[in-house]
mmCIF file of C-alpha atoms and ligand atoms in Angstrom:
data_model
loop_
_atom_site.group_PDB
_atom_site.id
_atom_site.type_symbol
_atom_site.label_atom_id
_atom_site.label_comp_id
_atom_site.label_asym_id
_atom_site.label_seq_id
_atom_site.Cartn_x
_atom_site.Cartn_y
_atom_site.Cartn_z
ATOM 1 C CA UNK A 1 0.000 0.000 0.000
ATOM 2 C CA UNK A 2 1.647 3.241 -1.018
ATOM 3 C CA UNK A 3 1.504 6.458 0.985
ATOM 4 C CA UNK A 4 -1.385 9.227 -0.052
ATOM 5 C CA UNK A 5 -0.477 11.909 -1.264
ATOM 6 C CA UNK A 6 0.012 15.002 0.829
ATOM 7 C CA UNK A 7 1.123 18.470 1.442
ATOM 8 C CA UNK A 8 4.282 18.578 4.453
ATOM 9 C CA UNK A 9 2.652 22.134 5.868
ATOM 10 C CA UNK A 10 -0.929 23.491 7.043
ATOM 11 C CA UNK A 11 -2.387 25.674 4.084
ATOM 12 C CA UNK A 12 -4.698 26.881 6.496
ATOM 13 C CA UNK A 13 -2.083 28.376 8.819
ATOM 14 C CA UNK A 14 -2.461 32.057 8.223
ATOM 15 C CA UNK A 15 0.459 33.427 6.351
ATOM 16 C CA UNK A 16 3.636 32.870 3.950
ATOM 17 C CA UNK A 17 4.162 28.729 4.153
ATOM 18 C CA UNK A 18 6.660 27.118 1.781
ATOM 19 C CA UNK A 19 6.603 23.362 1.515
ATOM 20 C CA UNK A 20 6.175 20.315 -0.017
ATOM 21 C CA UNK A 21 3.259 18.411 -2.221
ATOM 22 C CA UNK A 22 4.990 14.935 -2.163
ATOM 23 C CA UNK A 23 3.839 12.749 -4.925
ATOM 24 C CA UNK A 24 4.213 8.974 -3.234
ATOM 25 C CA UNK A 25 6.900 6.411 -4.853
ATOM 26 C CA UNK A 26 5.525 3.749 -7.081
ATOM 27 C CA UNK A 27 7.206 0.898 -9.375
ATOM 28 C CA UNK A 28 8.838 3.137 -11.970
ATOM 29 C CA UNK A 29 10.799 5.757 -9.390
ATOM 30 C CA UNK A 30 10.571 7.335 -5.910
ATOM 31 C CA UNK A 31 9.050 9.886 -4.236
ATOM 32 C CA UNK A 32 8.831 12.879 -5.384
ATOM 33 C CA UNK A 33 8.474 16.447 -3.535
ATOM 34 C CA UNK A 34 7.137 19.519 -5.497
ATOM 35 C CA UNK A 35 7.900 23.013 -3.871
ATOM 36 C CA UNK A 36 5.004 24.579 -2.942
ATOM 37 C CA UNK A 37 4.710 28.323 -1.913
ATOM 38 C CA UNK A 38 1.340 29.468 -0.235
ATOM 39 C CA UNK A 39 0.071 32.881 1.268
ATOM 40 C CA UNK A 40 -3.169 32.871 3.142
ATOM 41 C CA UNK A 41 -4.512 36.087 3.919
ATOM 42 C CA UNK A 42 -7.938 34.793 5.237
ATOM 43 C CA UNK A 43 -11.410 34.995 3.136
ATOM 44 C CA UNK A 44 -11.165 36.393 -0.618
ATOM 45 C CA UNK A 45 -10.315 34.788 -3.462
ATOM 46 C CA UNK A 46 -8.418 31.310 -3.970
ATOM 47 C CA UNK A 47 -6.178 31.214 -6.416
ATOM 48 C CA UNK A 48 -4.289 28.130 -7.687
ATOM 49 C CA UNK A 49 -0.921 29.009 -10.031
ATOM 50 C CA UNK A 50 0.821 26.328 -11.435
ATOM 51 C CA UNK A 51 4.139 25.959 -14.075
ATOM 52 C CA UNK A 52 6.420 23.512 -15.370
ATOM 53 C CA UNK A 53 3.260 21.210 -16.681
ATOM 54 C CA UNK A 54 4.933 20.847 -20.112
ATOM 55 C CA UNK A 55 8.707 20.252 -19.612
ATOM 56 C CA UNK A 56 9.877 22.595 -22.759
ATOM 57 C CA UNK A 57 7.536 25.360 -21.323
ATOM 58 C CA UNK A 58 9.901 27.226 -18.820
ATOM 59 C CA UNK A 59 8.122 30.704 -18.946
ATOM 60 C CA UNK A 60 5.114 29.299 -16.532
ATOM 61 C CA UNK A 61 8.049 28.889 -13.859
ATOM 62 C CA UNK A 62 10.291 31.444 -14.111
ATOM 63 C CA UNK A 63 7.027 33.577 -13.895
ATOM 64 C CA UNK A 64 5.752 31.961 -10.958
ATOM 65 C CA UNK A 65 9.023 32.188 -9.025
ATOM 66 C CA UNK A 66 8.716 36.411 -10.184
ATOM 67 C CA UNK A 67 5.199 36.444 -8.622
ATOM 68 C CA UNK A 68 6.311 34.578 -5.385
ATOM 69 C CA UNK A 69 8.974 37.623 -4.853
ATOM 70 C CA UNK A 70 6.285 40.068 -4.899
ATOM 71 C CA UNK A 71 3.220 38.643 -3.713
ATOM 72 C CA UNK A 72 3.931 38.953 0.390
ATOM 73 C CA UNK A 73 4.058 42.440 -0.132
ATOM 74 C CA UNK A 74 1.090 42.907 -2.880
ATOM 75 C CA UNK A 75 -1.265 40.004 -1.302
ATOM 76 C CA UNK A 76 -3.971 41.883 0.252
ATOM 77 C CA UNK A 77 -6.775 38.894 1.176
ATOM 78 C CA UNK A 78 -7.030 35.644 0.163
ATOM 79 C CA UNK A 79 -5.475 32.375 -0.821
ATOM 80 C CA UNK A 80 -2.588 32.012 -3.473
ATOM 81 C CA UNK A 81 -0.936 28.608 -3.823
ATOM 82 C CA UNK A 82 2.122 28.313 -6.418
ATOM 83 C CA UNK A 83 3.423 25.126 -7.529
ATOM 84 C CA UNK A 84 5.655 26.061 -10.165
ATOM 85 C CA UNK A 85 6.969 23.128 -11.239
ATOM 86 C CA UNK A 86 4.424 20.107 -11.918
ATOM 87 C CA UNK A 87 6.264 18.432 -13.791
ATOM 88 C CA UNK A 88 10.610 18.265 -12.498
ATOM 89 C CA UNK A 89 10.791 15.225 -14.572
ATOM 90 C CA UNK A 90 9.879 16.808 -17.901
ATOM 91 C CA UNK A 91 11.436 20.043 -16.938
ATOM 92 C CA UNK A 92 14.610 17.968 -16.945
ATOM 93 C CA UNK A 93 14.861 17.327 -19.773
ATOM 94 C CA UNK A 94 13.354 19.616 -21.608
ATOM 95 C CA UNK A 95 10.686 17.178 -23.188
ATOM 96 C CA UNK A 96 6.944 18.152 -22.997
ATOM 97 C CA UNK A 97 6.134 14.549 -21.919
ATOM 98 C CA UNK A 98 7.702 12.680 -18.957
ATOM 99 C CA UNK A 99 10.946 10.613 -20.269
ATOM 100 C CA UNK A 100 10.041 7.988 -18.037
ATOM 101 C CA UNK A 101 6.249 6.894 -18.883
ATOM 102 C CA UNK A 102 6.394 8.903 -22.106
ATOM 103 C CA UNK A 103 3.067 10.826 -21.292
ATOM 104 C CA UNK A 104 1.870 13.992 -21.439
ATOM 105 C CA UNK A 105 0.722 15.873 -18.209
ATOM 106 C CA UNK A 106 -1.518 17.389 -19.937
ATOM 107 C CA UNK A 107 -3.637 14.132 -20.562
ATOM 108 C CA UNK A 108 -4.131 12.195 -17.978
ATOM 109 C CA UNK A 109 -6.133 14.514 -15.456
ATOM 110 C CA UNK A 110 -7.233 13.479 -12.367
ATOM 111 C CA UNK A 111 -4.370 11.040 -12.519
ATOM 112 C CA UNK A 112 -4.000 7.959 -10.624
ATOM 113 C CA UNK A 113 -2.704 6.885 -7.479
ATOM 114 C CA UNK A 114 -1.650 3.469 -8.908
ATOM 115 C CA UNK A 115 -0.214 4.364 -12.057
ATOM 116 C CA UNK A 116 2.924 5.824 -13.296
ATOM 117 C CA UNK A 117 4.956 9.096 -12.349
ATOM 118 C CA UNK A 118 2.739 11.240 -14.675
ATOM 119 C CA UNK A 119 -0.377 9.837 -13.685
ATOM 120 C CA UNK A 120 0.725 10.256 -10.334
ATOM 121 C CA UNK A 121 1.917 13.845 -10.269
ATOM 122 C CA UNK A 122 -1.818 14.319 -11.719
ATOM 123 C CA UNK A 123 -3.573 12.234 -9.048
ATOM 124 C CA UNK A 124 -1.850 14.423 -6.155
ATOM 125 C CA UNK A 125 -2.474 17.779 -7.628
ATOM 126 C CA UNK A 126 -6.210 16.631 -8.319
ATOM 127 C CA UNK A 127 -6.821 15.550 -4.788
ATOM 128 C CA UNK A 128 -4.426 17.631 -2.896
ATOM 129 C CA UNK A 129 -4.336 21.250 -4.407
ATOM 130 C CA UNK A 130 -7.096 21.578 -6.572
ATOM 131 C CA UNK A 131 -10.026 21.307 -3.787
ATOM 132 C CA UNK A 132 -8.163 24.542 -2.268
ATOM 133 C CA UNK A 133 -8.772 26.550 -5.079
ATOM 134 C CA UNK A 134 -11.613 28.242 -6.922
ATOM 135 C CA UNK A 135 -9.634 29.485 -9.858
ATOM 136 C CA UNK A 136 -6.880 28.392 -11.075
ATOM 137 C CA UNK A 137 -3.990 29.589 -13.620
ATOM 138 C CA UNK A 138 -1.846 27.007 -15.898
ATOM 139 C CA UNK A 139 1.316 29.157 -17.100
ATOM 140 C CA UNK A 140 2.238 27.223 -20.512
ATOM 141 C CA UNK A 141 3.955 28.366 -23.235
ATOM 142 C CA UNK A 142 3.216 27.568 -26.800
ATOM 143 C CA UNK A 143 6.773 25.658 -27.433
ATOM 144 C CA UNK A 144 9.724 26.273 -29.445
ATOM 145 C CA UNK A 145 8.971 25.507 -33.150
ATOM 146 C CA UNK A 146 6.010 27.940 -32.894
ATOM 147 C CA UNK A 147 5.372 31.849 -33.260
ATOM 148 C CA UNK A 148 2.190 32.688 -31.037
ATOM 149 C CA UNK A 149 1.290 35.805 -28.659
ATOM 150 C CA UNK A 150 1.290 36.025 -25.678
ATOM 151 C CA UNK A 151 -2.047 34.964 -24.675
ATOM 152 C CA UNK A 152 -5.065 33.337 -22.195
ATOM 153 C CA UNK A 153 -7.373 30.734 -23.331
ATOM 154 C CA UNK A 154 -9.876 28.689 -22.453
ATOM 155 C CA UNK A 155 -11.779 25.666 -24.258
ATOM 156 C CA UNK A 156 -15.388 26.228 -24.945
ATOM 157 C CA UNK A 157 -16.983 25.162 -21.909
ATOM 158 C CA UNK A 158 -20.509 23.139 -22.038
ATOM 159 C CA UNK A 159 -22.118 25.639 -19.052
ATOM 160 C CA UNK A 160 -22.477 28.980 -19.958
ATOM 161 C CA UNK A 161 -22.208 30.492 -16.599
ATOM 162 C CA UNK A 162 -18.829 29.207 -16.229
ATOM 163 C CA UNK A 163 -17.748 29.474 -19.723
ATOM 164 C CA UNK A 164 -19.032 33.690 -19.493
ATOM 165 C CA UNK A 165 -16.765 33.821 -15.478
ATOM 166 C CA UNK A 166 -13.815 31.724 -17.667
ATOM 167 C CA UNK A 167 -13.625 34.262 -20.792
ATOM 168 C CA UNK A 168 -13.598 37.767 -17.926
ATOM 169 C CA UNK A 169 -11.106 35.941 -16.113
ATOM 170 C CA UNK A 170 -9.095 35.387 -18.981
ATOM 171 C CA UNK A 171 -9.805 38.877 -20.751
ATOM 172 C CA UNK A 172 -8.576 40.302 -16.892
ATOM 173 C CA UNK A 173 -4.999 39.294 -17.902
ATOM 174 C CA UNK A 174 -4.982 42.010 -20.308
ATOM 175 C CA UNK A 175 -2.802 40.110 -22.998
ATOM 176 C CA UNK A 176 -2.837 40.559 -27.032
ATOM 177 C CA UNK A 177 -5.181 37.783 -26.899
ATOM 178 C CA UNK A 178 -7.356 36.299 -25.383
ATOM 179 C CA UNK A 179 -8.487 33.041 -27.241
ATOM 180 C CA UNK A 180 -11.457 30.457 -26.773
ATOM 181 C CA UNK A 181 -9.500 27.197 -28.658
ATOM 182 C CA UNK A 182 -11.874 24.493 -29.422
ATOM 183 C CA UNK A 183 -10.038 21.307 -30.801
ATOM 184 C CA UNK A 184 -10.468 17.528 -30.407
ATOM 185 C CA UNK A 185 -7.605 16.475 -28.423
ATOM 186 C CA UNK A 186 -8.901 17.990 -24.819
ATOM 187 C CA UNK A 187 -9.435 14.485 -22.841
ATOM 188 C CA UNK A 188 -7.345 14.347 -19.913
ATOM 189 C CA UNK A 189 -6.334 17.910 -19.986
ATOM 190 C CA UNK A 190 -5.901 19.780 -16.516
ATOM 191 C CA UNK A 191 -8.618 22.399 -17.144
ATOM 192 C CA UNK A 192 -11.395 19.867 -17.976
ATOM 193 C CA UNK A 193 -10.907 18.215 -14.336
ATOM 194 C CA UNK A 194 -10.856 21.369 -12.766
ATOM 195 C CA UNK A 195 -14.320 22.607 -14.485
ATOM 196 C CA UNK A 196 -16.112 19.460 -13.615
ATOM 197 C CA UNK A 197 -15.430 21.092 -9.902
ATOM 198 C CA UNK A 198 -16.969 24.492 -11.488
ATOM 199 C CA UNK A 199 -13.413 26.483 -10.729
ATOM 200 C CA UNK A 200 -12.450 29.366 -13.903
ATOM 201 C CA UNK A 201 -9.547 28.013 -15.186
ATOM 202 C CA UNK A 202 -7.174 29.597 -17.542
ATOM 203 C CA UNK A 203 -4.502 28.249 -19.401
ATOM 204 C CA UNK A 204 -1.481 31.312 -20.312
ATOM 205 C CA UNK A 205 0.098 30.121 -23.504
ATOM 206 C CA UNK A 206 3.065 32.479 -23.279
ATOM 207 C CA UNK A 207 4.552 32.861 -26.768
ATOM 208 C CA UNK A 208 6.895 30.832 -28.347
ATOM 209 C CA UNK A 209 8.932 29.012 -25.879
ATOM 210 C CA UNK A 210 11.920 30.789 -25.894
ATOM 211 C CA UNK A 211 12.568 32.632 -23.044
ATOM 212 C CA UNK A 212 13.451 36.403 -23.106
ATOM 213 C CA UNK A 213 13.385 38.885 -20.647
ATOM 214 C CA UNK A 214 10.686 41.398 -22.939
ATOM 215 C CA UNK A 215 8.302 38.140 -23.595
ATOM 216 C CA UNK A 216 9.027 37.351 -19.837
ATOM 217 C CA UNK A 217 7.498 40.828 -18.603
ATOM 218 C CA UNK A 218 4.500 41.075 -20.804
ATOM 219 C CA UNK A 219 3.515 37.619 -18.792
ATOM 220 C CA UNK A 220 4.661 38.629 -15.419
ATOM 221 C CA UNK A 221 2.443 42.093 -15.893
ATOM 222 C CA UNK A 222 -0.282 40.134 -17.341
ATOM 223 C CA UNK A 223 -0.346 37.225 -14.427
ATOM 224 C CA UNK A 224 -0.291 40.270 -12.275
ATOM 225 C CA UNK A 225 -3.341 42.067 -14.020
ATOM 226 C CA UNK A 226 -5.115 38.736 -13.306
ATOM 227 C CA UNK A 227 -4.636 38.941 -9.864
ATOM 228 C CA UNK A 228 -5.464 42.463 -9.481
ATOM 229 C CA UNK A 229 -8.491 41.381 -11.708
ATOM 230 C CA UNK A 230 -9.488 38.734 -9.025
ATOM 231 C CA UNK A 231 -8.940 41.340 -6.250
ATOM 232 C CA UNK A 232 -6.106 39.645 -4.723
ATOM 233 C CA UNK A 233 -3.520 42.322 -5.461
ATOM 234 C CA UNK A 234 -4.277 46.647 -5.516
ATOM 235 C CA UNK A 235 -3.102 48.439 -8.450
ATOM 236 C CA UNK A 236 -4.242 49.293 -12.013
ATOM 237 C CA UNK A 237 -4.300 46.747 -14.598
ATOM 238 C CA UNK A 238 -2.644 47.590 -17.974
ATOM 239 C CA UNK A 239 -2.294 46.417 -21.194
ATOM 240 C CA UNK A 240 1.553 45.007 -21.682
ATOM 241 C CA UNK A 241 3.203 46.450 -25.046
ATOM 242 C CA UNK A 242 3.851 43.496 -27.436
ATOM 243 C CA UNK A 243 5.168 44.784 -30.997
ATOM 244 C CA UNK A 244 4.643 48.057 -30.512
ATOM 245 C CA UNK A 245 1.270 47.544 -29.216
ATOM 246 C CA UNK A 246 -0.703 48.173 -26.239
ATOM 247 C CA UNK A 247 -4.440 46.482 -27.103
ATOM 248 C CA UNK A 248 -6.355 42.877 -26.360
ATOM 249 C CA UNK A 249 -8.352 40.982 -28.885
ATOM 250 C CA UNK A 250 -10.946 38.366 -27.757
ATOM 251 C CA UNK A 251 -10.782 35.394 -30.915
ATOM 252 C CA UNK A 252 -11.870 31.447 -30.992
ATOM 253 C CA UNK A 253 -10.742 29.234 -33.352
ATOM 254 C CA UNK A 254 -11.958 25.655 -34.496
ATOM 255 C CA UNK A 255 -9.569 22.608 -35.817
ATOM 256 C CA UNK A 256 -11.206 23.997 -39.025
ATOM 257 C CA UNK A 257 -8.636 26.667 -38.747
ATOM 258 C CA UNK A 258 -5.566 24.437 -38.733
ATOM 259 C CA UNK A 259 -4.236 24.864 -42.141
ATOM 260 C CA UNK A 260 -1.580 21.560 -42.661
ATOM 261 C CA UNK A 261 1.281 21.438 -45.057
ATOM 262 C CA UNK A 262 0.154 20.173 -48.086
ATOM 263 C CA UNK A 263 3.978 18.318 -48.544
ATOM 264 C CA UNK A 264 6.855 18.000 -46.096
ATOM 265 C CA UNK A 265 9.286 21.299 -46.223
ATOM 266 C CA UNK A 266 10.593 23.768 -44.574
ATOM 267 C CA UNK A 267 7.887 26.498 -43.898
ATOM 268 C CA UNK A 268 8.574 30.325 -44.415
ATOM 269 C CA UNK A 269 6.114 32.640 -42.765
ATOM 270 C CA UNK A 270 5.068 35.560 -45.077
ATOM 271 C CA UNK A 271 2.672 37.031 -42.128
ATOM 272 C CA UNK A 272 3.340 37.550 -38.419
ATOM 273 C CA UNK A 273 0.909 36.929 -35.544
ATOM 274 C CA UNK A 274 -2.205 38.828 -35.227
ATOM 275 C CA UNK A 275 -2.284 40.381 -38.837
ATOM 276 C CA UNK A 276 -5.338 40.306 -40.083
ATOM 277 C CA UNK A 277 -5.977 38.877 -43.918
ATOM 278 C CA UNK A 278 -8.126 38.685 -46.328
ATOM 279 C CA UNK A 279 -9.555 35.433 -48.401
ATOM 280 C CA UNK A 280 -6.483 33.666 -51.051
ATOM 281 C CA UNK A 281 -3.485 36.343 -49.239
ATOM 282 C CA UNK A 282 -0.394 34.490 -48.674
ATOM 283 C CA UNK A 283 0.280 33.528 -45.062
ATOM 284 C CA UNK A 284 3.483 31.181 -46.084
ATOM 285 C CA UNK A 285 5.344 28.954 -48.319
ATOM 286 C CA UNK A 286 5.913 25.549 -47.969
ATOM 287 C CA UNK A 287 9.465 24.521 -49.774
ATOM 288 C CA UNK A 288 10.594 21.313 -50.715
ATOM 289 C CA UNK A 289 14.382 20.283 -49.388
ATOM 290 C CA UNK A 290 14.343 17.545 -52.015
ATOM 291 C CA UNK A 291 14.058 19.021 -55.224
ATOM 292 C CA UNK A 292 14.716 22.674 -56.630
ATOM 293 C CA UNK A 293 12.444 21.674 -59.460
ATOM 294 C CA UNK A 294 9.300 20.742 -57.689
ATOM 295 C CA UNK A 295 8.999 24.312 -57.321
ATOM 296 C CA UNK A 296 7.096 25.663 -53.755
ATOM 297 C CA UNK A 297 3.461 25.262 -52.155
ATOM 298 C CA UNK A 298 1.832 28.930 -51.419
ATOM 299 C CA UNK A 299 -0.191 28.164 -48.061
ATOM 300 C CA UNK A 300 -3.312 31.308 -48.504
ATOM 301 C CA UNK A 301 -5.976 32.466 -46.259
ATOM 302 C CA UNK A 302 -9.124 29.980 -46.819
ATOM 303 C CA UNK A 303 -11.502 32.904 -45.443
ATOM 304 C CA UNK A 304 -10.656 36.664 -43.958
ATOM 305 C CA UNK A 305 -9.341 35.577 -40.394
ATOM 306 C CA UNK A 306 -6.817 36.668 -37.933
ATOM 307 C CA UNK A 307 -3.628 34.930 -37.659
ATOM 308 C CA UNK A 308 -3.035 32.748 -34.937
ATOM 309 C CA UNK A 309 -0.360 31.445 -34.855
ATOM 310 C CA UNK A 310 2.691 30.717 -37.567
ATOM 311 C CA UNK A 311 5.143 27.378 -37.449
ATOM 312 C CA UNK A 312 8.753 28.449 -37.203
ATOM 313 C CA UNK A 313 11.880 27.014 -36.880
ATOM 314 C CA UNK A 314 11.559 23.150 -38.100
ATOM 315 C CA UNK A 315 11.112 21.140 -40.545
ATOM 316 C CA UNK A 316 7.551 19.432 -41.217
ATOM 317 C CA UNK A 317 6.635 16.356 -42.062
ATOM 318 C CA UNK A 318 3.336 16.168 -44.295
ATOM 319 C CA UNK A 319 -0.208 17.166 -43.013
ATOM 320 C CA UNK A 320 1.157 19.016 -40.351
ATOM 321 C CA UNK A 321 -0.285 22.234 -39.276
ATOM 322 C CA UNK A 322 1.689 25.300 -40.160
ATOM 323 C CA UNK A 323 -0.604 27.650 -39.313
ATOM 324 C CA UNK A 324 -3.688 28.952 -37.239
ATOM 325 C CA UNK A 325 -6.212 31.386 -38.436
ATOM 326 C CA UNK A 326 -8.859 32.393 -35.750
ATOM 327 C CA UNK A 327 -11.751 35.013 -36.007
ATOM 328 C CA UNK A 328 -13.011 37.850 -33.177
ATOM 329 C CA UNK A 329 -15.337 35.655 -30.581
ATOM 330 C CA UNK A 330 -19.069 35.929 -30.772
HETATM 331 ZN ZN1 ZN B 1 1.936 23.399 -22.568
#
C-alpha cells in the first residue's frame, strides 16, 4: 500500500508557508516532492498558479518564481498557492512529456494513485491542491517551433455560466489575446478536471517558448493584471506592449482553422501573428528540401481571419499544421 499523497505544511495556517506536495513512490521511481509556496490572507479569493506542466515550457516557472517575490508584499486577502513546477521530470529534460512513462501531463487529469509518475503527479495535484482553489492559472507556453502571442485561453466550456466567469477571467490578464481554442484532443487535460469542480480556469500560452526577458514581462504584468483582476492584489491593470502595441483581442478558433502542409518542407512565414488577412493572401510557403524543381506550395488564407499562430523554426513532415487562423469571438 503506497503512501497518499500530501502536502508537508498546514495551508490553512495564516500566512507565507513554503513546503512540499509529495507525490508517493511507485514501481517506476521514488518519491517525489514539489515546492510549494502558499500565502493565506484569510477569506477572498483562492487562487491556484501552477508551471512547469509541459517540460519545454519554462516561462510558466520562471514567472511563478517572479510572482512569489512580490506577492507577500502585494497580497492583500485571500489564498494564493504556487506550484511552479508540476512536472521536475519533464522540466529535466526539456521534453513536454515525462521521459520515463512517455506521457503527457496534460492528458491524464485526475491522474492515478496506482499508475505511473505522470499519472501520479496528476492524481496528487487533483486531490491535494485543486479542492483549495476556486480558480486556477496554468502558465504554458506555446513551445519552441512555434510563433504565437502572448495569450489566455480557455476551451469552450458546455455551461455557460462558467464558460461567461472563464472568458472575464481570462480577458482580466490584459494580454494581445485572449483566445477560446476548441479542438479535439482535450481528454485528460488539466482544465477539464478542474471545471467538472466548477473552478475558472485559464490556461497562459506564453509565446513561443523561448525565453526572453521582454516576452518574460509582458507575462509577469499580465499574471499580475489577473490577480489584481481577481482582487487579490491593488493596483491598475494595464495592457503590456507586445510589438509596438498596447491592445487585447478576444478570438476562438476551431480545428477547421488548422491549415496543414500540403507536402513535407521547410515552412517560411510571409505574415506575423495577429495580422489580419483577407480570403487567397499568402500567409506562407511551404518549400521542398528535395528538389529545386518541384517548385514551392503557397499556403493562402481559406476565409478573412486573424492569424493565430505561424510554425517556425523546423522542418515538417506532411499534413502538419503550419498555421492557425482564428476570427473575433461571438
Ligand atoms: Zn503546454
Amino acid at each position: 500500500m503506497s503512501k497518499a499523497p500530501h502536502l508537508t505544511f498546514d495551508l490553512d495556517t495564516p500566512g507565507l508557508g513554503r513546503g512540499h506536495l509529495v507525490v508517493p513512490a511507485g514501481a517506476d521511481c521514488g518519491e517525489l516532492s514539489l515546492p510549494v509556496f502558499s500565502l493565506n490572507k484569510g477569506e477572498g479569493p483562492r487562487l491556484l498558479v501552477t508551471g512547469g506542466n509541459h517540460g519545454n515550457e519554462l516561462e510558466g516557472p520562471i514567472v511563478a518564481w517572479r510572482i512569489i517575490k512580490w506577492l507577500p508584499e502585494a497580497q492583500t486577502c485571500g489564498r494564493v498557492i504556487v506550484l511552479p513546477v508540476l512536472n521536475p521530470l519533464g522540466v529535466q529534460a526539456w521534453s513536454r512529456n515525462t521521459p520515463l512513462d512517455g506521457l503527457n501531463l496534460n492528458r491524464v487529469f485526475p491522474g492515478r494513485a496506482d499508475g505511473s509518475v505522470t499519472q501520479r503527479i496528476a492524481d496528487a495535484v487533483s486531490r491535494v491542491l485543486l479542492p483549495m482553489a476556486d480558480t486556477v492559472f496554468d502558465l504554458h507556453s506555446f513551445g519552441p517551433t512555434w510563433d504565437f502571442p502572448p495569450a489566455a485561453t480557455t476551451h469552450p466550456i458546455a455551461d455557460p455560466d462558467l464558460m461567461a466567469r472563464t472568458v472575464r477571467m481570462a480577458e482580466g490578464f490584459k494580454l494581445p489575446l485572449t483566445l477560446v481554442w476548441q479542438h479535439n484532443d482535450t481528454a485528460g487535460m488539466f482544465d477539464i478536471t478542474a471545471q467538472h469542480q466548477g473552478k475558472v480556469f485559464v490556461c497562459t500560452e506564453f509565446g513561443g517558448g523561448t525565453v526572453g526577458a521582454d516576452s518574460l514581462a509582458i507575462y509577469e504584468a499580465g499574471v499580475r493584471n489577473a490577480l489584481i483582476a481577481l482582487g487579490l492584489v491593488e493596483g491598475k491593470a494595464e495592457y503590456p506592449t507586445f510589438r509596438q502595441q498596447r491592445s487585447g483581442q478576444t478570438l476562438e478558433t476551431r480545428p477547421s482553422d488548422e491549415l496543414k502542409s500540403p507536402a513535407a518542407g521547410i515552412f517560411e512565414p510571409r505574415r506575423s501573428v495577429l495580422d489580419e488577412v483577407k480570403q487567397g493572401d499568402l500567409i506562407g510557403i511551404l518549400h521542398s528540401i528535395d528538389s529545386l524543381s518541384a517548385g514551392s506550395i503557397d499556403i493562402r488564407a481559406p476565409e478573412a481571419s486573424i492569424v493565430l499562430a505561424i510554425a517556425s523554426g523546423a522542418h515538417v513532415e506532411v499534413n502538419k499544421v503550419v498555421a492557425l487562423i482564428a476570427r473575433p469571438l461571438k
